[in-house]
Short mmCIF file of C-alpha atoms in Angstrom, two decimals:
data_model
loop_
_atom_site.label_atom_id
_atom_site.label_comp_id
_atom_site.label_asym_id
_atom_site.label_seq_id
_atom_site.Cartn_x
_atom_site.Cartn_y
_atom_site.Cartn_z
CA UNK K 1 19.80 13.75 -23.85
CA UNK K 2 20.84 14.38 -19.77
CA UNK K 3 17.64 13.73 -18.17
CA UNK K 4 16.92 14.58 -14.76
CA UNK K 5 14.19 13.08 -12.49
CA UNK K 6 11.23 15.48 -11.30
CA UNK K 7 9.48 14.62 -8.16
CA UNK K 8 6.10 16.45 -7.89
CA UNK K 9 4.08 16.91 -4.20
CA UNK K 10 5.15 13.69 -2.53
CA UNK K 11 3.48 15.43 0.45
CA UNK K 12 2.76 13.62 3.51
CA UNK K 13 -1.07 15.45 3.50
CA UNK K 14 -1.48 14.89 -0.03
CA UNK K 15 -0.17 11.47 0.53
CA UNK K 16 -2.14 10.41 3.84
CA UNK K 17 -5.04 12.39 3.68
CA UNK K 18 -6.06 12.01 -0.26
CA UNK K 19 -4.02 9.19 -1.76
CA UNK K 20 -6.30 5.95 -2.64
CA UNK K 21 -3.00 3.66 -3.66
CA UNK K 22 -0.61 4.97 -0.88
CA UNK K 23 1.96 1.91 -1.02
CA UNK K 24 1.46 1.97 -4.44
CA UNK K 25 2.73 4.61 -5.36
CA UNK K 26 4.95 5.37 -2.89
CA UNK K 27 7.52 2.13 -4.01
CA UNK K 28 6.38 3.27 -7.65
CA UNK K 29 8.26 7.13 -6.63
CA UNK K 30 10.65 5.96 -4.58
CA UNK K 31 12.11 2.82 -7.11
CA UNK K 32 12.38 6.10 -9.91
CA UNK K 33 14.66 7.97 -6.99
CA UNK K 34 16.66 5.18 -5.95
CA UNK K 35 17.52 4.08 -9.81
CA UNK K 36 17.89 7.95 -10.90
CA UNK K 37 21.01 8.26 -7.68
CA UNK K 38 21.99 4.78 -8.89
CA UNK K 39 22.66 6.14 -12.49
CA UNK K 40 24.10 9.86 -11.51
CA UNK K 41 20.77 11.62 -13.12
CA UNK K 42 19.93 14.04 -10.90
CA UNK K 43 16.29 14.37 -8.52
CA UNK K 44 14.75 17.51 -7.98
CA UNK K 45 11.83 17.29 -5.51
CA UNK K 46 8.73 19.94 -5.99
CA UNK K 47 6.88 20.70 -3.15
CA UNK K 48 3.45 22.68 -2.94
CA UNK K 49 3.38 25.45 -0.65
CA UNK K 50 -0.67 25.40 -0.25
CA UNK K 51 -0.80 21.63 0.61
CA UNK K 52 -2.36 21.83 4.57
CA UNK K 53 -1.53 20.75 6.89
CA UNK K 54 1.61 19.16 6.61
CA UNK K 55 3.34 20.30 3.66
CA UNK K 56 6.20 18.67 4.57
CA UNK K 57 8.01 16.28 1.84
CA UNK K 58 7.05 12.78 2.99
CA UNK K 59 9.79 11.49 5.65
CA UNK K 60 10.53 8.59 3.13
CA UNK K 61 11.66 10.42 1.03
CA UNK K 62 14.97 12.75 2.41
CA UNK K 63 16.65 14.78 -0.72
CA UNK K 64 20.47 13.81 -0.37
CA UNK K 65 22.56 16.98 -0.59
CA UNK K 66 23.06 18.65 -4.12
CA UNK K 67 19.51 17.22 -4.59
CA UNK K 68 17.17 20.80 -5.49
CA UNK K 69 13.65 21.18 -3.56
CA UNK K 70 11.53 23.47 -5.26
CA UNK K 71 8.57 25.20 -3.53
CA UNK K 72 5.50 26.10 -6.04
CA UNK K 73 2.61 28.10 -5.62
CA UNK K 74 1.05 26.98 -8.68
CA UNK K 75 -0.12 23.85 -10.33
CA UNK K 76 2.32 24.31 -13.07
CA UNK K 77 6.34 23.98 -11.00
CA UNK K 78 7.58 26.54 -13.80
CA UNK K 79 6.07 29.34 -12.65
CA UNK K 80 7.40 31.68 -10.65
CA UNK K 81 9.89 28.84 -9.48
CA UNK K 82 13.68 28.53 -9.92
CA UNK K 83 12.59 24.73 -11.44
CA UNK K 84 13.57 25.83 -14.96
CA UNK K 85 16.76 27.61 -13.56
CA UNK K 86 17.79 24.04 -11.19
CA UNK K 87 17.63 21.95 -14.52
CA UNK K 88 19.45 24.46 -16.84
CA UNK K 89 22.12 24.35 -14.38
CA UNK K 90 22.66 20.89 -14.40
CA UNK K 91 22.48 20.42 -18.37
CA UNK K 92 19.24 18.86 -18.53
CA UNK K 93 17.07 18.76 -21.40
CA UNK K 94 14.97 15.70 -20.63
CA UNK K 95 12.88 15.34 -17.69
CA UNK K 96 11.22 12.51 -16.04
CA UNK K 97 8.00 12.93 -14.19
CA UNK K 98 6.18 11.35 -11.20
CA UNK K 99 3.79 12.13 -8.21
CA UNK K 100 0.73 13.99 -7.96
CA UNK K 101 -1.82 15.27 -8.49
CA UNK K 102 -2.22 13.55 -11.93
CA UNK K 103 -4.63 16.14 -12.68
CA UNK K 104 -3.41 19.05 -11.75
CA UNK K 105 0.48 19.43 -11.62
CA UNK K 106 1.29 16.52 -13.01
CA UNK K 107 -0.46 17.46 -15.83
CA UNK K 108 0.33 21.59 -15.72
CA UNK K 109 3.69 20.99 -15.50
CA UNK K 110 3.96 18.04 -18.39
CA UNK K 111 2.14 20.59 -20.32
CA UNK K 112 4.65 23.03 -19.53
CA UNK K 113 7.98 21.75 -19.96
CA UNK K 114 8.13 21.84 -23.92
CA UNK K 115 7.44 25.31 -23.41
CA UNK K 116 10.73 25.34 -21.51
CA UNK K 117 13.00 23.36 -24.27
CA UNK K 118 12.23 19.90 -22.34
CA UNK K 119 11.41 16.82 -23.60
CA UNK K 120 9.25 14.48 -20.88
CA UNK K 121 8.96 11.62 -20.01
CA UNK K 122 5.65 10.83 -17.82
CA UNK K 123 5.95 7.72 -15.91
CA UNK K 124 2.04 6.23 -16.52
CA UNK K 125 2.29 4.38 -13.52
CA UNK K 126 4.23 6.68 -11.15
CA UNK K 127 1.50 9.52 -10.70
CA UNK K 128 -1.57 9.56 -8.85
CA UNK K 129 -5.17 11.47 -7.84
CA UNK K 130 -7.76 10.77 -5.71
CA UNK K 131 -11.25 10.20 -6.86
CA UNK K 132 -12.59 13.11 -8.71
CA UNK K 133 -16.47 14.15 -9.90
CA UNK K 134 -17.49 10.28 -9.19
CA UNK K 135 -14.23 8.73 -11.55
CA UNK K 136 -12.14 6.34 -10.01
CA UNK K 137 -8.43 7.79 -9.25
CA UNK K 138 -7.32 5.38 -11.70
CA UNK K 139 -9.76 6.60 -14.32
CA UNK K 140 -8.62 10.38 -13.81
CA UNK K 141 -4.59 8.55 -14.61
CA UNK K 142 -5.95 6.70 -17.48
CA UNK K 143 -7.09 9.56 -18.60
CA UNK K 144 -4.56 12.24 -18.01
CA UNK K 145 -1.52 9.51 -19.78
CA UNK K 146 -4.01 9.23 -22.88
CA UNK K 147 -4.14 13.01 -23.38
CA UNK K 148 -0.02 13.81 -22.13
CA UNK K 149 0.61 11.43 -24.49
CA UNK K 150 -0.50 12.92 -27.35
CA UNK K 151 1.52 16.44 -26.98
CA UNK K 152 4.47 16.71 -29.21
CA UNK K 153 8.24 15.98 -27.13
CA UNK K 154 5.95 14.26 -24.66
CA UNK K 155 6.12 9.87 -23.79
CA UNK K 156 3.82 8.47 -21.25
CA UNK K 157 5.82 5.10 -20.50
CA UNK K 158 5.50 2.57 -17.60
CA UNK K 159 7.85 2.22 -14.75
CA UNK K 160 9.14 -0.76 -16.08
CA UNK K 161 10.01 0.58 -19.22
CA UNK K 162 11.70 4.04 -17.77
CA UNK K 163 15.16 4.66 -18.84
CA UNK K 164 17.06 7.53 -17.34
CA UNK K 165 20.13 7.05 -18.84
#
């Protein structure tokens, strides 16, 4: 399987104004883009056009060229995107998922991809939420990697475990 490495709302308002376990998961995301260009799989980066008010892509993170940034305007990055289109081209039929919001796009767009004819693979410990309806953020995670994980073409696996290759 060619696998390529999905990169959902690493948003610097997302990331400063919500995000409980900033450094966290910010080495978590950015260890899954330095081993994907290590190993040749590509990164596409997804970025949410309603995130206020910075939407920018986190300045950690710079997409190197021939690296795709897809703009959304829903939860799920398939729709009415060129995401599909970006992985097609590049012979991918495996993708690798990380970011936020665990429970919303992370979660959409997991739910979406076998739609699409991709396999995922949902890093457990590379997505994130902020506290929701009184749960802890990592409760909402928990959570959302119990029920990913039980969709058919779908693995919830820790970063240590993640293979792209």
């Amino acid at each position: 399987m060619t696998a390529a490495l999905v990169v959902i709302d690493m948003q610097v308002s997302l990331i400063e104004d919500e995000t409980p376990n900033t450094d966290e998961i910010m080495s978590a995301v950015f260890r899954l883009v330095e081993q994907a260009r290590s190993d040749g799989v590509p990164v596409v980066w997804v970025l949410d056009t309603s995130v206020k008010p910075d939407p920018s892509l986190h300045p950690v993170f710079k997409p190197k060229p021939g690296e795709a940034v897809v703009r959304k305007d829903h939860c799920n990055a398939f729709v009415d995107t060129p995401l599909a289109g970006e992985l097609g081209g590049r012979g991918v039929d495996r993708i690798v998922v990380c970011g936020m919001q665990s429970d919303a796009c992370i979660d959409e767009t997991v739910h979406a991809a076998p739609h699409y004819g991709y396999a995922v693979t949902l890093v457990g410990d590379a997505h994130t939420t902020h506290d929701r309806h009184k749960r802890h953020f990592s409760e909402v995670v928990e959570t959302v990697n119990k029920n990913l994980a039980k969709l058919k073409d779908v693995d919830v696996v820790k970063l240590s475990e993640v293979r792209l290759v």
